CSV table of C-alpha atoms and ligand atoms in Angstrom, one decimal:
chain,number,residue,atom,x,y,z
F,142,MET,CA,0.0,0.0,0.0
F,143,SER,CA,1.3,3.4,-0.9
F,144,THR,CA,-0.6,6.0,1.1
F,145,ASP,CA,2.1,8.6,1.7
F,146,SER,CA,0.6,11.2,-0.5
F,147,TYR,CA,-3.0,10.7,0.6
F,148,ALA,CA,-4.2,10.9,4.1
F,149,ALA,CA,-7.3,8.8,4.5
F,150,ALA,CA,-8.3,10.7,7.6
F,151,ASP,CA,-8.9,13.8,5.4
F,152,ARG,CA,-12.2,12.5,4.3
F,153,PRO,CA,-14.1,10.3,6.7
F,154,ILE,CA,-15.9,7.2,5.2
F,155,ALA,CA,-19.5,8.0,4.6
F,156,LEU,CA,-21.8,7.1,7.5
F,157,THR,CA,-18.9,6.7,10.0
F,158,ALA,CA,-18.0,10.3,11.0
F,159,PRO,CA,-18.6,11.0,14.7
F,160,SER,CA,-22.2,12.2,14.9
F,161,GLY,CA,-22.1,13.9,18.3
F,162,ILE,CA,-25.1,11.8,19.4
F,163,ASP,CA,-25.2,10.0,22.7
F,164,ARG,CA,-27.5,7.1,22.2
F,165,GLU,CA,-28.4,6.9,25.9
F,166,ALA,CA,-29.2,3.2,25.7
F,167,HIS,CA,-29.8,3.1,29.5
F,168,ASN,CA,-32.9,5.2,29.1
F,169,ARG,CA,-34.6,3.1,26.4
F,170,LEU,CA,-36.5,1.0,28.9
F,171,ASP,CA,-37.6,3.9,31.0
F,172,GLU,CA,-41.1,4.7,29.7
F,173,ALA,CA,-41.5,7.8,32.0
F,174,TRP,CA,-38.2,9.2,30.8
F,175,LEU,CA,-39.1,8.5,27.2
F,176,ALA,CA,-42.4,10.2,27.6
F,177,ALA,CA,-40.8,13.3,29.1
F,178,ALA,CA,-38.1,13.3,26.4
F,179,TRP,CA,-40.8,13.0,23.7
F,180,SER,CA,-42.8,15.9,25.0
F,181,HIS,CA,-39.9,18.3,25.6
F,182,PRO,CA,-40.2,21.4,23.4
F,183,THR,CA,-36.7,21.1,22.0
F,184,THR,CA,-37.0,17.4,20.9
F,185,ARG,CA,-36.8,16.9,17.2
F,186,VAL,CA,-38.5,14.2,15.2
F,187,PHE,CA,-38.2,12.9,11.6
F,188,VAL,CA,-40.2,10.3,9.7
F,189,VAL,CA,-38.5,7.2,8.2
F,190,SER,CA,-40.3,5.1,5.7
F,191,GLY,CA,-39.0,2.4,3.4
F,192,GLY,CA,-35.4,3.5,4.1
F,193,GLN,CA,-36.1,7.1,3.2
F,194,ALA,CA,-36.6,10.4,4.9
F,195,LEU,CA,-37.3,13.9,3.8
F,196,ILE,CA,-34.2,16.1,3.2
F,197,ASP,CA,-34.0,19.8,2.4
F,198,GLU,CA,-31.7,22.6,1.8
F,199,PRO,CA,-32.7,25.2,4.4
F,200,ALA,CA,-33.6,28.6,3.1
F,201,ASP,CA,-30.7,30.2,4.9
F,202,SER,CA,-28.2,27.7,3.5
F,203,THR,CA,-25.5,29.4,1.5
F,204,ASP,CA,-23.2,26.4,1.3
F,205,GLY,CA,-25.5,23.8,-0.2
F,206,ARG,CA,-26.0,22.3,3.3
F,207,THR,CA,-28.7,19.6,3.3
F,208,GLU,CA,-30.6,18.6,6.5
F,209,LEU,CA,-33.1,16.0,7.6
F,210,VAL,CA,-36.5,17.6,7.7
F,211,MET,CA,-37.4,17.5,11.4
F,212,THR,CA,-40.3,18.8,13.5
F,213,PRO,CA,-41.0,19.3,17.2
F,214,ALA,CA,-42.6,16.2,18.6
F,215,PHE,CA,-46.0,17.9,19.2
F,216,GLU,CA,-46.3,18.4,15.4
F,217,ALA,CA,-45.3,14.8,14.6
F,218,PRO,CA,-48.0,12.4,13.4
F,219,VAL,CA,-48.1,9.7,16.0
F,220,THR,CA,-51.0,7.5,15.1
F,221,GLU,CA,-50.1,4.0,14.0
F,222,THR,CA,-46.4,4.7,14.2
F,223,HIS,CA,-43.4,3.2,15.6
F,224,ARG,CA,-41.3,5.5,17.6
F,225,TYR,CA,-37.5,5.1,17.9
F,226,PHE,CA,-35.4,7.0,20.3
F,227,LEU,CA,-32.0,7.8,18.7
F,228,GLY,CA,-30.2,9.8,21.2
F,229,THR,CA,-29.2,13.3,22.5
F,230,ASP,CA,-26.8,15.8,21.1
F,231,GLU,CA,-24.2,18.0,22.8
F,232,ASP,CA,-26.8,20.7,23.3
F,233,GLY,CA,-29.3,18.4,25.0
F,234,VAL,CA,-31.6,18.1,22.0
F,235,ARG,CA,-33.2,14.7,21.8
F,236,TYR,CA,-34.0,12.9,18.5
F,237,PHE,CA,-36.6,10.4,17.6
F,238,ALA,CA,-37.5,8.8,14.3
F,239,LEU,CA,-41.1,7.8,13.6
F,240,GLN,CA,-41.5,4.8,11.3
F,241,LYS,CA,-44.5,5.2,9.1
F,242,ASP,CA,-46.0,3.5,6.0
F,243,SER,CA,-45.3,6.6,3.9
F,244,LEU,CA,-43.5,9.9,4.3
F,245,PRO,CA,-45.5,12.9,5.3
F,246,GLY,CA,-46.6,15.5,2.8
F,247,ARG,CA,-43.8,18.0,2.0
F,248,MET,CA,-44.1,21.0,4.2
F,249,ASP,CA,-41.6,22.8,2.1
F,250,GLN,CA,-41.6,22.6,-1.7
F,251,SER,CA,-37.9,22.1,-1.8
F,252,ALA,CA,-38.0,19.1,0.6
F,253,ARG,CA,-37.7,15.7,-1.1
F,254,PRO,CA,-37.4,12.0,-0.1
F,255,ALA,CA,-33.9,10.5,-0.1
F,256,GLY,CA,-32.4,7.2,0.9
F,257,LEU,CA,-29.1,6.7,2.6
F,258,ARG,CA,-27.1,6.2,-0.6
F,259,GLU,CA,-27.9,9.7,-1.6
F,260,ALA,CA,-28.4,11.4,1.8
F,261,GLY,CA,-25.3,9.8,3.2
F,262,LEU,CA,-23.2,12.0,0.9
F,263,LEU,CA,-25.2,15.2,1.5
F,264,LEU,CA,-26.1,15.3,5.2
F,265,SER,CA,-24.0,16.5,8.2
F,266,PRO,CA,-22.4,13.7,10.2
F,267,ARG,CA,-25.1,14.2,12.9
F,268,ASP,CA,-28.0,13.9,10.5
F,269,ALA,CA,-26.4,11.0,8.5
F,270,GLY,CA,-25.8,9.2,11.8
F,271,LEU,CA,-29.4,9.7,12.9
F,272,LEU,CA,-30.7,8.4,9.5
F,273,VAL,CA,-28.5,5.3,9.4
F,274,HIS,CA,-29.6,4.4,12.9
F,275,ALA,CA,-33.3,4.9,12.0
F,276,VAL,CA,-33.0,3.0,8.7
F,277,ALA,CA,-31.2,0.1,10.4
F,278,LEU,CA,-33.9,-0.2,13.1
F,279,GLU,CA,-36.7,0.1,10.5
F,280,ASN,CA,-35.2,-2.7,8.4
F,281,TRP,CA,-34.8,-4.9,11.4
F,282,GLN,CA,-38.3,-4.2,12.7
F,283,ARG,CA,-39.9,-4.9,9.3
F,284,LEU,CA,-38.2,-8.3,9.1
F,285,HIS,CA,-38.8,-9.5,12.7
F,286,ARG,CA,-42.5,-9.1,13.3
F,287,PHE,CA,-42.7,-12.7,14.3
F,288,CYS,CA,-40.8,-14.6,17.1
F,289,SER,CA,-38.0,-16.7,15.7
F,290,ARG,CA,-38.4,-19.0,18.8
F,291,CYS,CA,-42.2,-19.7,18.7
F,292,GLY,CA,-43.6,-18.0,15.6
F,293,GLU,CA,-46.0,-15.7,17.4
F,294,ARG,CA,-46.2,-11.9,16.8
F,295,THR,CA,-43.6,-9.7,18.5
F,296,VAL,CA,-44.2,-6.1,19.7
F,297,ILE,CA,-41.9,-3.2,19.7
F,298,ALA,CA,-40.1,-2.3,23.0
F,299,ALA,CA,-37.2,-0.2,24.3
F,300,ALA,CA,-38.0,2.7,22.0
F,301,GLY,CA,-37.4,0.6,18.9
F,302,HIS,CA,-34.4,-1.5,20.1
F,303,ILE,CA,-36.1,-4.7,21.2
F,304,ARG,CA,-38.9,-6.8,19.9
F,305,ARG,CA,-40.7,-8.8,22.6
F,306,CYS,CA,-42.7,-11.9,22.1
F,307,GLN,CA,-45.9,-11.8,24.2
F,308,ALA,CA,-46.4,-15.5,23.8
F,309,CYS,CA,-43.1,-17.0,25.0
F,310,GLY,CA,-41.4,-13.9,26.5
F,311,ALA,CA,-38.4,-14.0,24.2
F,312,GLU,CA,-36.6,-10.7,23.6
F,313,HIS,CA,-35.1,-10.1,20.2
F,314,TYR,CA,-32.4,-7.6,19.5
F,315,PRO,CA,-31.4,-5.8,16.3
F,316,ARG,CA,-29.3,-7.9,14.0
F,317,THR,CA,-26.0,-6.7,12.5
F,318,ASP,CA,-24.5,-9.2,10.0
F,319,PRO,CA,-20.8,-8.9,9.5
F,320,ALA,CA,-19.6,-8.7,5.9
F,321,VAL,CA,-16.0,-8.4,4.6
F,322,ILE,CA,-14.9,-6.1,1.8
F,323,MET,CA,-11.3,-6.2,0.7
F,324,LEU,CA,-8.8,-4.6,-1.6
F,325,VAL,CA,-6.4,-7.4,-2.7
F,326,THR,CA,-3.0,-6.4,-3.9
F,327,ASP,CA,-0.2,-8.5,-5.3
F,328,ASP,CA,3.6,-8.3,-4.9
F,329,GLU,CA,3.7,-5.8,-7.8
F,330,ASP,CA,1.3,-3.6,-5.8
F,331,ARG,CA,-1.4,-4.1,-8.4
F,332,ALA,CA,-5.0,-4.1,-7.2
F,333,LEU,CA,-7.5,-6.8,-7.9
F,334,LEU,CA,-10.9,-5.5,-8.9
F,335,GLY,CA,-13.9,-7.5,-10.0
F,336,ARG,CA,-17.2,-7.0,-11.8
F,337,GLN,CA,-20.2,-8.6,-10.4
F,338,VAL,CA,-22.5,-10.6,-12.7
F,339,HIS,CA,-25.3,-8.0,-12.5
F,340,TRP,CA,-23.2,-4.9,-12.8
F,341,PRO,CA,-23.0,-2.8,-15.9
F,342,GLU,CA,-20.1,-3.0,-18.3
F,343,GLY,CA,-17.1,-1.1,-16.9
F,344,ARG,CA,-18.1,-1.1,-13.3
F,345,PHE,CA,-15.3,-2.7,-11.2
F,346,SER,CA,-14.9,-2.7,-7.5
F,347,THR,CA,-13.4,-4.5,-4.5
F,348,LEU,CA,-14.5,-8.1,-3.7
F,349,ALA,CA,-16.9,-8.6,-0.8
F,350,GLY,CA,-18.9,-11.3,1.0
F,351,PHE,CA,-20.6,-12.4,4.1
F,352,VAL,CA,-18.9,-13.9,7.1
F,353,GLU,CA,-20.1,-17.5,7.6
F,354,PRO,CA,-20.9,-19.2,10.9
F,355,GLY,CA,-17.8,-20.6,12.6
F,356,GLU,CA,-15.4,-18.4,10.7
F,357,SER,CA,-13.0,-15.6,11.7
F,358,ILE,CA,-13.2,-12.5,9.6
F,359,GLU,CA,-9.6,-13.2,8.3
F,360,GLN,CA,-10.7,-16.7,7.2
F,361,SER,CA,-13.8,-15.1,5.6
F,362,VAL,CA,-11.6,-12.7,3.6
F,363,ARG,CA,-9.4,-15.5,2.3
F,364,ARG,CA,-12.3,-17.8,1.5
F,365,GLU,CA,-14.3,-15.1,-0.4
F,366,VAL,CA,-11.3,-14.2,-2.5
F,367,ARG,CA,-10.5,-17.8,-3.3
F,368,GLU,CA,-14.1,-18.6,-4.1
F,369,GLU,CA,-14.8,-15.6,-6.3
F,370,VAL,CA,-11.6,-15.2,-8.3
F,371,GLY,CA,-9.4,-18.3,-7.4
F,372,VAL,CA,-6.6,-16.1,-5.8
F,373,THR,CA,-5.0,-17.1,-2.6
F,374,VAL,CA,-4.4,-14.5,0.1
F,375,GLY,CA,-1.9,-14.4,3.0
F,376,ASP,CA,-1.7,-11.3,5.1
F,377,VAL,CA,-5.0,-9.6,5.9
F,378,GLN,CA,-5.1,-6.1,7.5
F,379,TYR,CA,-8.1,-4.4,9.0
F,380,VAL,CA,-8.7,-0.8,7.7
F,381,ALA,CA,-12.1,0.5,8.8
F,382,SER,CA,-15.7,-0.5,9.1
F,383,GLN,CA,-19.0,1.0,7.9
F,384,PRO,CA,-22.6,0.5,8.9
F,385,TRP,CA,-24.4,-0.9,5.8
F,386,PRO,CA,-28.1,-1.3,6.7
F,387,PHE,CA,-29.1,-2.7,3.3
F,388,PRO,CA,-30.7,-4.4,5.1
F,389,SER,CA,-28.5,-5.2,8.2
F,390,SER,CA,-24.8,-5.5,7.4
F,391,LEU,CA,-21.7,-4.1,9.0
F,392,MET,CA,-19.0,-3.9,6.3
F,393,LEU,CA,-15.5,-4.7,7.6
F,394,GLY,CA,-12.9,-3.3,5.3
F,395,PHE,CA,-9.5,-4.9,4.8
F,396,THR,CA,-6.4,-4.9,2.6
F,397,ALA,CA,-5.3,-8.4,1.7
F,398,GLN,CA,-2.0,-9.6,0.2
F,399,ALA,CA,-2.3,-12.1,-2.6
F,400,THR,CA,0.0,-15.1,-2.7
F,401,SER,CA,-1.0,-16.2,-6.2
F,402,SER,CA,-2.0,-14.1,-9.2
F,403,GLU,CA,-3.9,-16.4,-11.6
F,404,ILE,CA,-7.5,-15.4,-11.8
F,405,THR,CA,-10.4,-17.9,-12.2
F,406,VAL,CA,-13.7,-16.2,-11.7
F,407,ASP,CA,-16.6,-18.2,-10.3
F,408,GLY,CA,-19.0,-16.9,-12.9
F,409,GLU,CA,-21.8,-16.8,-10.4
F,410,GLU,CA,-21.0,-13.7,-8.3
F,411,ILE,CA,-18.0,-12.3,-10.3
F,412,HIS,CA,-18.2,-12.1,-14.0
F,413,GLU,CA,-14.8,-10.6,-14.6
F,414,ALA,CA,-11.7,-9.7,-12.5
F,415,ARG,CA,-8.5,-8.0,-13.4
F,416,TRP,CA,-5.2,-6.8,-11.8
F,417,PHE,CA,-4.8,-3.1,-12.2
F,418,SER,CA,-1.6,-1.1,-11.7
F,419,ARG,CA,-2.3,2.6,-10.8
F,420,GLU,CA,-1.3,3.5,-14.3
F,421,ASP,CA,-3.7,0.9,-15.7
F,422,LEU,CA,-6.5,2.2,-13.7
F,423,ARG,CA,-5.8,5.8,-14.5
F,424,ALA,CA,-5.8,5.0,-18.2
F,425,ALA,CA,-8.9,2.9,-17.9
F,426,PHE,CA,-10.7,5.8,-16.2
F,427,GLU,CA,-9.5,8.2,-19.0
F,428,SER,CA,-10.6,5.9,-21.8
F,429,GLY,CA,-14.0,5.2,-20.1
F,430,GLU,CA,-13.2,1.5,-20.0
F,431,VAL,CA,-13.6,1.5,-16.2
F,432,LEU,CA,-16.3,3.7,-14.5
F,433,PRO,CA,-15.0,5.7,-11.5
F,434,PRO,CA,-16.5,4.2,-8.3
F,435,TYR,CA,-18.6,6.8,-6.5
F,436,GLY,CA,-21.0,6.7,-3.7
F,437,ILE,CA,-21.1,6.0,0.0
F,438,SER,CA,-19.5,2.6,0.0
F,439,ILE,CA,-16.2,2.0,1.8
F,440,ALA,CA,-15.2,0.2,-1.4
F,441,ALA,CA,-14.3,3.5,-3.1
F,442,ARG,CA,-12.2,4.5,-0.1
F,443,LEU,CA,-10.3,1.2,0.0
F,444,ILE,CA,-9.4,1.7,-3.7
F,445,GLU,CA,-8.6,5.3,-3.1
F,446,LEU,CA,-6.2,4.4,-0.2
F,447,TRP,CA,-4.2,2.2,-2.6
F,448,TYR,CA,-4.6,4.6,-5.6
F,449,GLY,CA,-3.0,7.4,-3.5
F,450,LYS,CA,-5.3,10.2,-4.4
F,451,PRO,CA,-9.0,10.9,-4.7
F,452,LEU,CA,-10.7,8.8,-7.5
F,453,PRO,CA,-12.3,10.8,-10.3
F,454,ARG,CA,-16.0,11.2,-10.0
F,455,PRO,CA,-18.5,10.4,-12.8
F,456,GLY,CA,-18.5,13.4,-15.1
F,457,ASP,CA,-15.0,14.7,-14.1
F,458,VAL,CA,-12.9,15.9,-17.1
F,459,LEU,CA,-9.8,13.6,-17.0
K,746,ZN,ZN1,-42.1,-16.3,21.0
């Protein structure tokens, strides 16, 4: 890895910047505390629905700043909703998300619905952190309405952070499924990038996969690379992680050192894979043969760390 000329810390990975929110998990089971927090005049509420929330550029914004559209709790539509307590900021402001079947009508013409893939690039760390928390809870709630122990219905508890079975008493907690994502390099410091079967022509990225039961994450990295492209991997180094609630993953990012170079793609997940030197990749971006990766994913950052400078964005003049 050659990262001398490019400090990763300059640009935090999307969805991982410190959000300044204290989740106050110890208060989630205190109904009286939650009721008081909800009715406090400074409390702010936003609606989450289908992984989306309303975002807006405030009228006084001069820098393109985008915010979650939030209201005081007393203005929030509470019927038939699920209420998630997300935490408290440094100023003592408390935040809730309301899960609803649809987003509310737009109070402001400029407000619009957005999911995390878009909003994660636009919102402040505070708002992005609130949205990723709410979307992760919503996804988990939606998929865990029935008890996995006895099959009966579960009900929401702990301000969105537990589902409780009223038949057998089981308590179910939000799931976070570990997944590994890795930039593999060889002894010539070339990077291995692959194209998934369903991706458009020209889109290449890092390899990735789920950690299986009974596996360490290092074993998972080596197995996924061997299965997908037939390359063996030795040293595995952790880089960073990223919440990835699509619907419930935690992406664990690595660099991995290949100990073989011959590529044999599996044809099921990976359609094509290639070794790129930095010069190869720069030339492929310039010719349009490879599309610059762009978006919230840690994949782009892992590639960037190796590339040594920011990757071009779609539409950049190269
Ligand atoms: Zn049960």
